[in-house]
Amino acid sequence: MPVFYGVEVASPLLLGTSQYPSPAVLTEAFRASGAGIATVSLRREAGGGRAGEDFWAIIRELGVRVLPNTAGCHSAREAVTTAQMAREVFGTPWIKLEVIGHTDTLQPDPFALVEAARTLSADGFQVFPYMTEDLVLADRLLDAGCEVLMPWAAPIGTGLGMVNPYGLRALRERFPGVPMVVDAGLGLPSHAGAVMEMGYDAVLLNTAVAKAGDPVAMARAFALAAEAGRLAVGADPMPARSMAAASTPEIGRAFLE
């Protein structure tokens, strides 16, 4: 099972907590998924209100580890401030670091991301940076103090699956000892299975589950797919080949004359 900053997690599936049709569906989906980590956004506008308290009570009842995020931040300074507020509210040094640089694609700003990661790491945070599948950016984030990387498969909420399989495969192979979570863009359980088969440690989902016709069933499907991919890569799969190879041996085969 994945280990992040020395903490072993019970499942290779991380699940977001927004956009569900009701708190009851959110709770049922989490239970069906077996996810050990819930990502949550700091609701600054409801920080002292009843809505925020009720939401936090639901998350506590799930009995999972919380990974706050800096969703919606567009500068390093804003992300750092949000992370500091989240640490006070949720009582954890973990932070999923998002610094958005492009409005349409929600692509991370690599320069601000590294700047914020360095500042937060120096302040005792354990940073999970949301990034693209860029090898140079990965190097810079590791140098900044990150011990986990979270590359996207596709832009947030698109459900496209891996738009750059080569890039994700290269990233995984370049940093074999770094825990990595594929975050954003996965729309089907088969997408989760495919990235796990590449050797990724976990997948993080939100929209694909929360916006499904049956979020509970979809959460279970993603959990099974992620686990299947994890087991498959550990079983040392057969290599792909371009020519056919008979599964029945020629030796001992009966011949008719």
PDB file of N, CA and C in Angstrom, residues 81-134:
ATOM      1  N   THR A  81      -0.726  31.236   2.146  1.00  0.00           N
ATOM      2  CA  THR A  81      -1.659  31.712   3.167  1.00  0.00           C
ATOM      3  C   THR A  81      -2.786  30.725   3.396  1.00  0.00           C
ATOM      4  N   THR A  82      -3.330  30.176   2.312  1.00  0.00           N
ATOM      5  CA  THR A  82      -4.407  29.197   2.426  1.00  0.00           C
ATOM      6  C   THR A  82      -3.929  27.941   3.141  1.00  0.00           C
ATOM      7  N   ALA A  83      -2.720  27.499   2.820  1.00  0.00           N
ATOM      8  CA  ALA A  83      -2.158  26.310   3.478  1.00  0.00           C
ATOM      9  C   ALA A  83      -2.003  26.538   4.976  1.00  0.00           C
ATOM     10  N   GLN A  84      -1.549  27.712   5.354  1.00  0.00           N
ATOM     11  CA  GLN A  84      -1.381  28.012   6.775  1.00  0.00           C
ATOM     12  C   GLN A  84      -2.715  28.019   7.505  1.00  0.00           C
ATOM     13  N   MET A  85      -3.739  28.546   6.854  1.00  0.00           N
ATOM     14  CA  MET A  85      -5.085  28.525   7.439  1.00  0.00           C
ATOM     15  C   MET A  85      -5.596  27.096   7.558  1.00  0.00           C
ATOM     16  N   ALA A  86      -5.340  26.290   6.536  1.00  0.00           N
ATOM     17  CA  ALA A  86      -5.804  24.904   6.541  1.00  0.00           C
ATOM     18  C   ALA A  86      -5.143  24.103   7.651  1.00  0.00           C
ATOM     19  N   ARG A  87      -3.874  24.367   7.901  1.00  0.00           N
ATOM     20  CA  ARG A  87      -3.187  23.652   8.976  1.00  0.00           C
ATOM     21  C   ARG A  87      -3.840  23.935  10.324  1.00  0.00           C
ATOM     22  N   GLU A  88      -4.266  25.173  10.527  1.00  0.00           N
ATOM     23  CA  GLU A  88      -4.942  25.523  11.779  1.00  0.00           C
ATOM     24  C   GLU A  88      -6.308  24.854  11.881  1.00  0.00           C
ATOM     25  N   VAL A  89      -7.047  24.849  10.776  1.00  0.00           N
ATOM     26  CA  VAL A  89      -8.405  24.304  10.798  1.00  0.00           C
ATOM     27  C   VAL A  89      -8.407  22.783  10.927  1.00  0.00           C
ATOM     28  N   PHE A  90      -7.560  22.117  10.132  1.00  0.00           N
ATOM     29  CA  PHE A  90      -7.612  20.661  10.048  1.00  0.00           C
ATOM     30  C   PHE A  90      -6.559  19.954  10.896  1.00  0.00           C
ATOM     31  N   GLY A  91      -5.603  20.692  11.428  1.00  0.00           N
ATOM     32  CA  GLY A  91      -4.629  20.099  12.337  1.00  0.00           C
ATOM     33  C   GLY A  91      -3.713  19.080  11.703  1.00  0.00           C
ATOM     34  N   THR A  92      -3.255  19.335  10.492  1.00  0.00           N
ATOM     35  CA  THR A  92      -2.351  18.411   9.812  1.00  0.00           C
ATOM     36  C   THR A  92      -1.298  19.193   9.038  1.00  0.00           C
ATOM     37  N   PRO A  93      -0.070  18.662   8.951  1.00  0.00           N
ATOM     38  CA  PRO A  93       0.955  19.307   8.131  1.00  0.00           C
ATOM     39  C   PRO A  93       0.840  18.953   6.651  1.00  0.00           C
ATOM     40  N   TRP A  94      -0.039  18.008   6.326  1.00  0.00           N
ATOM     41  CA  TRP A  94      -0.228  17.639   4.926  1.00  0.00           C
ATOM     42  C   TRP A  94      -0.958  18.754   4.186  1.00  0.00           C
ATOM     43  N   ILE A  95      -0.531  19.001   2.955  1.00  0.00           N
ATOM     44  CA  ILE A  95      -1.224  19.975   2.116  1.00  0.00           C
ATOM     45  C   ILE A  95      -1.086  19.583   0.652  1.00  0.00           C
ATOM     46  N   LYS A  96      -2.208  19.510  -0.042  1.00  0.00           N
ATOM     47  CA  LYS A  96      -2.183  19.345  -1.494  1.00  0.00           C
ATOM     48  C   LYS A  96      -2.048  20.744  -2.082  1.00  0.00           C
ATOM     49  N   LEU A  97      -0.934  20.983  -2.716  1.00  0.00           N
ATOM     50  CA  LEU A  97      -0.611  22.321  -3.195  1.00  0.00           C
ATOM     51  C   LEU A  97      -1.068  22.511  -4.635  1.00  0.00           C
ATOM     52  N   GLU A  98      -2.019  23.417  -4.825  1.00  0.00           N
ATOM     53  CA  GLU A  98      -2.482  23.801  -6.156  1.00  0.00           C
ATOM     54  C   GLU A  98      -2.241  25.287  -6.335  1.00  0.00           C
ATOM     55  N   VAL A  99      -1.548  25.633  -7.429  1.00  0.00           N
ATOM     56  CA  VAL A  99      -1.396  27.031  -7.831  1.00  0.00           C
ATOM     57  C   VAL A  99      -1.732  27.078  -9.317  1.00  0.00           C
ATOM     58  N   ILE A 100      -2.909  27.566  -9.641  1.00  0.00           N
ATOM     59  CA  ILE A 100      -3.405  27.521 -11.011  1.00  0.00           C
ATOM     60  C   ILE A 100      -2.812  28.659 -11.837  1.00  0.00           C
ATOM     61  N   GLY A 101      -2.352  28.300 -13.030  1.00  0.00           N
ATOM     62  CA  GLY A 101      -1.741  29.296 -13.897  1.00  0.00           C
ATOM     63  C   GLY A 101      -2.519  29.598 -15.156  1.00  0.00           C
ATOM     64  N   HIS A 102      -3.489  28.747 -15.487  1.00  0.00           N
ATOM     65  CA  HIS A 102      -4.249  28.937 -16.727  1.00  0.00           C
ATOM     66  C   HIS A 102      -5.721  28.686 -16.446  1.00  0.00           C
ATOM     67  N   THR A 103      -6.557  29.670 -16.708  1.00  0.00           N
ATOM     68  CA  THR A 103      -7.958  29.613 -16.313  1.00  0.00           C
ATOM     69  C   THR A 103      -8.739  28.523 -17.030  1.00  0.00           C
ATOM     70  N   ASP A 104      -8.518  28.349 -18.333  1.00  0.00           N
ATOM     71  CA  ASP A 104      -9.315  27.403 -19.102  1.00  0.00           C
ATOM     72  C   ASP A 104      -8.955  25.956 -18.806  1.00  0.00           C
ATOM     73  N   THR A 105      -7.671  25.655 -18.721  1.00  0.00           N
ATOM     74  CA  THR A 105      -7.239  24.271 -18.506  1.00  0.00           C
ATOM     75  C   THR A 105      -6.978  23.950 -17.048  1.00  0.00           C
ATOM     76  N   LEU A 106      -6.947  24.970 -16.187  1.00  0.00           N
ATOM     77  CA  LEU A 106      -6.580  24.799 -14.780  1.00  0.00           C
ATOM     78  C   LEU A 106      -5.203  24.163 -14.638  1.00  0.00           C
ATOM     79  N   GLN A 107      -4.350  24.436 -15.616  1.00  0.00           N
ATOM     80  CA  GLN A 107      -2.974  23.923 -15.564  1.00  0.00           C
ATOM     81  C   GLN A 107      -2.199  24.633 -14.460  1.00  0.00           C
ATOM     82  N   PRO A 108      -1.385  23.901 -13.705  1.00  0.00           N
ATOM     83  CA  PRO A 108      -0.602  24.532 -12.643  1.00  0.00           C
ATOM     84  C   PRO A 108       0.412  25.532 -13.197  1.00  0.00           C
ATOM     85  N   ASP A 109       0.685  26.557 -12.414  1.00  0.00           N
ATOM     86  CA  ASP A 109       1.747  27.504 -12.717  1.00  0.00           C
ATOM     87  C   ASP A 109       3.037  26.909 -12.158  1.00  0.00           C
ATOM     88  N   PRO A 110       3.943  26.416 -13.003  1.00  0.00           N
ATOM     89  CA  PRO A 110       5.121  25.706 -12.487  1.00  0.00           C
ATOM     90  C   PRO A 110       6.046  26.578 -11.650  1.00  0.00           C
ATOM     91  N   PHE A 111       6.155  27.859 -11.997  1.00  0.00           N
ATOM     92  CA  PHE A 111       7.070  28.747 -11.281  1.00  0.00           C
ATOM     93  C   PHE A 111       6.538  29.067  -9.886  1.00  0.00           C
ATOM     94  N   ALA A 112       5.263  29.430  -9.813  1.00  0.00           N
ATOM     95  CA  ALA A 112       4.654  29.717  -8.521  1.00  0.00           C
ATOM     96  C   ALA A 112       4.545  28.453  -7.672  1.00  0.00           C
ATOM     97  N   LEU A 113       4.343  27.314  -8.326  1.00  0.00           N
ATOM     98  CA  LEU A 113       4.233  26.043  -7.607  1.00  0.00           C
ATOM     99  C   LEU A 113       5.524  25.717  -6.867  1.00  0.00           C
ATOM    100  N   VAL A 114       6.645  25.860  -7.553  1.00  0.00           N
ATOM    101  CA  VAL A 114       7.939  25.588  -6.920  1.00  0.00           C
ATOM    102  C   VAL A 114       8.205  26.591  -5.796  1.00  0.00           C
ATOM    103  N   GLU A 115       7.897  27.844  -6.039  1.00  0.00           N
ATOM    104  CA  GLU A 115       8.097  28.873  -5.013  1.00  0.00           C
ATOM    105  C   GLU A 115       7.288  28.563  -3.758  1.00  0.00           C
ATOM    106  N   ALA A 116       6.016  28.230  -3.937  1.00  0.00           N
ATOM    107  CA  ALA A 116       5.161  27.925  -2.793  1.00  0.00           C
ATOM    108  C   ALA A 116       5.606  26.643  -2.100  1.00  0.00           C
ATOM    109  N   ALA A 117       6.008  25.635  -2.872  1.00  0.00           N
ATOM    110  CA  ALA A 117       6.452  24.372  -2.287  1.00  0.00           C
ATOM    111  C   ALA A 117       7.684  24.578  -1.417  1.00  0.00           C
ATOM    112  N   ARG A 118       8.603  25.403  -1.876  1.00  0.00           N
ATOM    113  CA  ARG A 118       9.817  25.666  -1.097  1.00  0.00           C
ATOM    114  C   ARG A 118       9.475  26.385   0.208  1.00  0.00           C
ATOM    115  N   THR A 119       8.586  27.361   0.132  1.00  0.00           N
ATOM    116  CA  THR A 119       8.200  28.116   1.334  1.00  0.00           C
ATOM    117  C   THR A 119       7.483  27.218   2.330  1.00  0.00           C
ATOM    118  N   LEU A 120       6.552  26.401   1.850  1.00  0.00           N
ATOM    119  CA  LEU A 120       5.774  25.540   2.744  1.00  0.00           C
ATOM    120  C   LEU A 120       6.636  24.433   3.344  1.00  0.00           C
ATOM    121  N   SER A 121       7.522  23.853   2.565  1.00  0.00           N
ATOM    122  CA  SER A 121       8.400  22.805   3.087  1.00  0.00           C
ATOM    123  C   SER A 121       9.281  23.349   4.199  1.00  0.00           C
ATOM    124  N   ALA A 122       9.786  24.564   4.009  1.00  0.00           N
ATOM    125  CA  ALA A 122      10.624  25.189   5.033  1.00  0.00           C
ATOM    126  C   ALA A 122       9.827  25.484   6.300  1.00  0.00           C
ATOM    127  N   ASP A 123       8.499  25.601   6.157  1.00  0.00           N
ATOM    128  CA  ASP A 123       7.634  25.914   7.289  1.00  0.00           C
ATOM    129  C   ASP A 123       7.071  24.650   7.948  1.00  0.00           C
ATOM    130  N   GLY A 124       7.579  23.502   7.560  1.00  0.00           N
ATOM    131  CA  GLY A 124       7.162  22.262   8.200  1.00  0.00           C
ATOM    132  C   GLY A 124       6.015  21.534   7.542  1.00  0.00           C
ATOM    133  N   PHE A 125       5.536  22.009   6.410  1.00  0.00           N
ATOM    134  CA  PHE A 125       4.463  21.325   5.703  1.00  0.00           C
ATOM    135  C   PHE A 125       5.007  20.100   4.967  1.00  0.00           C
ATOM    136  N   GLN A 126       4.143  19.127   4.792  1.00  0.00           N
ATOM    137  CA  GLN A 126       4.440  17.965   3.959  1.00  0.00           C
ATOM    138  C   GLN A 126       3.585  18.112   2.701  1.00  0.00           C
ATOM    139  N   VAL A 127       4.251  18.482   1.625  1.00  0.00           N
ATOM    140  CA  VAL A 127       3.566  19.011   0.441  1.00  0.00           C
ATOM    141  C   VAL A 127       3.301  17.925  -0.602  1.00  0.00           C
ATOM    142  N   PHE A 128       2.074  17.922  -1.113  1.00  0.00           N
ATOM    143  CA  PHE A 128       1.658  17.062  -2.223  1.00  0.00           C
ATOM    144  C   PHE A 128       1.365  17.996  -3.400  1.00  0.00           C
ATOM    145  N   PRO A 129       2.316  18.256  -4.285  1.00  0.00           N
ATOM    146  CA  PRO A 129       2.097  19.251  -5.332  1.00  0.00           C
ATOM    147  C   PRO A 129       1.340  18.704  -6.542  1.00  0.00           C
ATOM    148  N   TYR A 130       0.279  19.399  -6.917  1.00  0.00           N
ATOM    149  CA  TYR A 130      -0.459  19.095  -8.144  1.00  0.00           C
ATOM    150  C   TYR A 130       0.308  19.705  -9.302  1.00  0.00           C
ATOM    151  N   MET A 131       0.731  18.867 -10.264  1.00  0.00           N
ATOM    152  CA  MET A 131       1.668  19.288 -11.303  1.00  0.00           C
ATOM    153  C   MET A 131       1.319  18.634 -12.634  1.00  0.00           C
ATOM    154  N   THR A 132       2.001  19.074 -13.672  1.00  0.00           N
ATOM    155  CA  THR A 132       1.923  18.392 -14.955  1.00  0.00           C
ATOM    156  C   THR A 132       2.974  17.286 -14.972  1.00  0.00           C
ATOM    157  N   GLU A 133       2.999  16.516 -16.048  1.00  0.00           N
ATOM    158  CA  GLU A 133       3.920  15.381 -16.146  1.00  0.00           C
ATOM    159  C   GLU A 133       5.282  15.836 -16.685  1.00  0.00           C
ATOM    160  N   ASP A 134       5.825  16.894 -16.115  1.00  0.00           N
ATOM    161  CA  ASP A 134       7.053  17.526 -16.586  1.00  0.00           C
ATOM    162  C   ASP A 134       8.233  17.057 -15.740  1.00  0.00           C
TER     163      ASP A 134
END
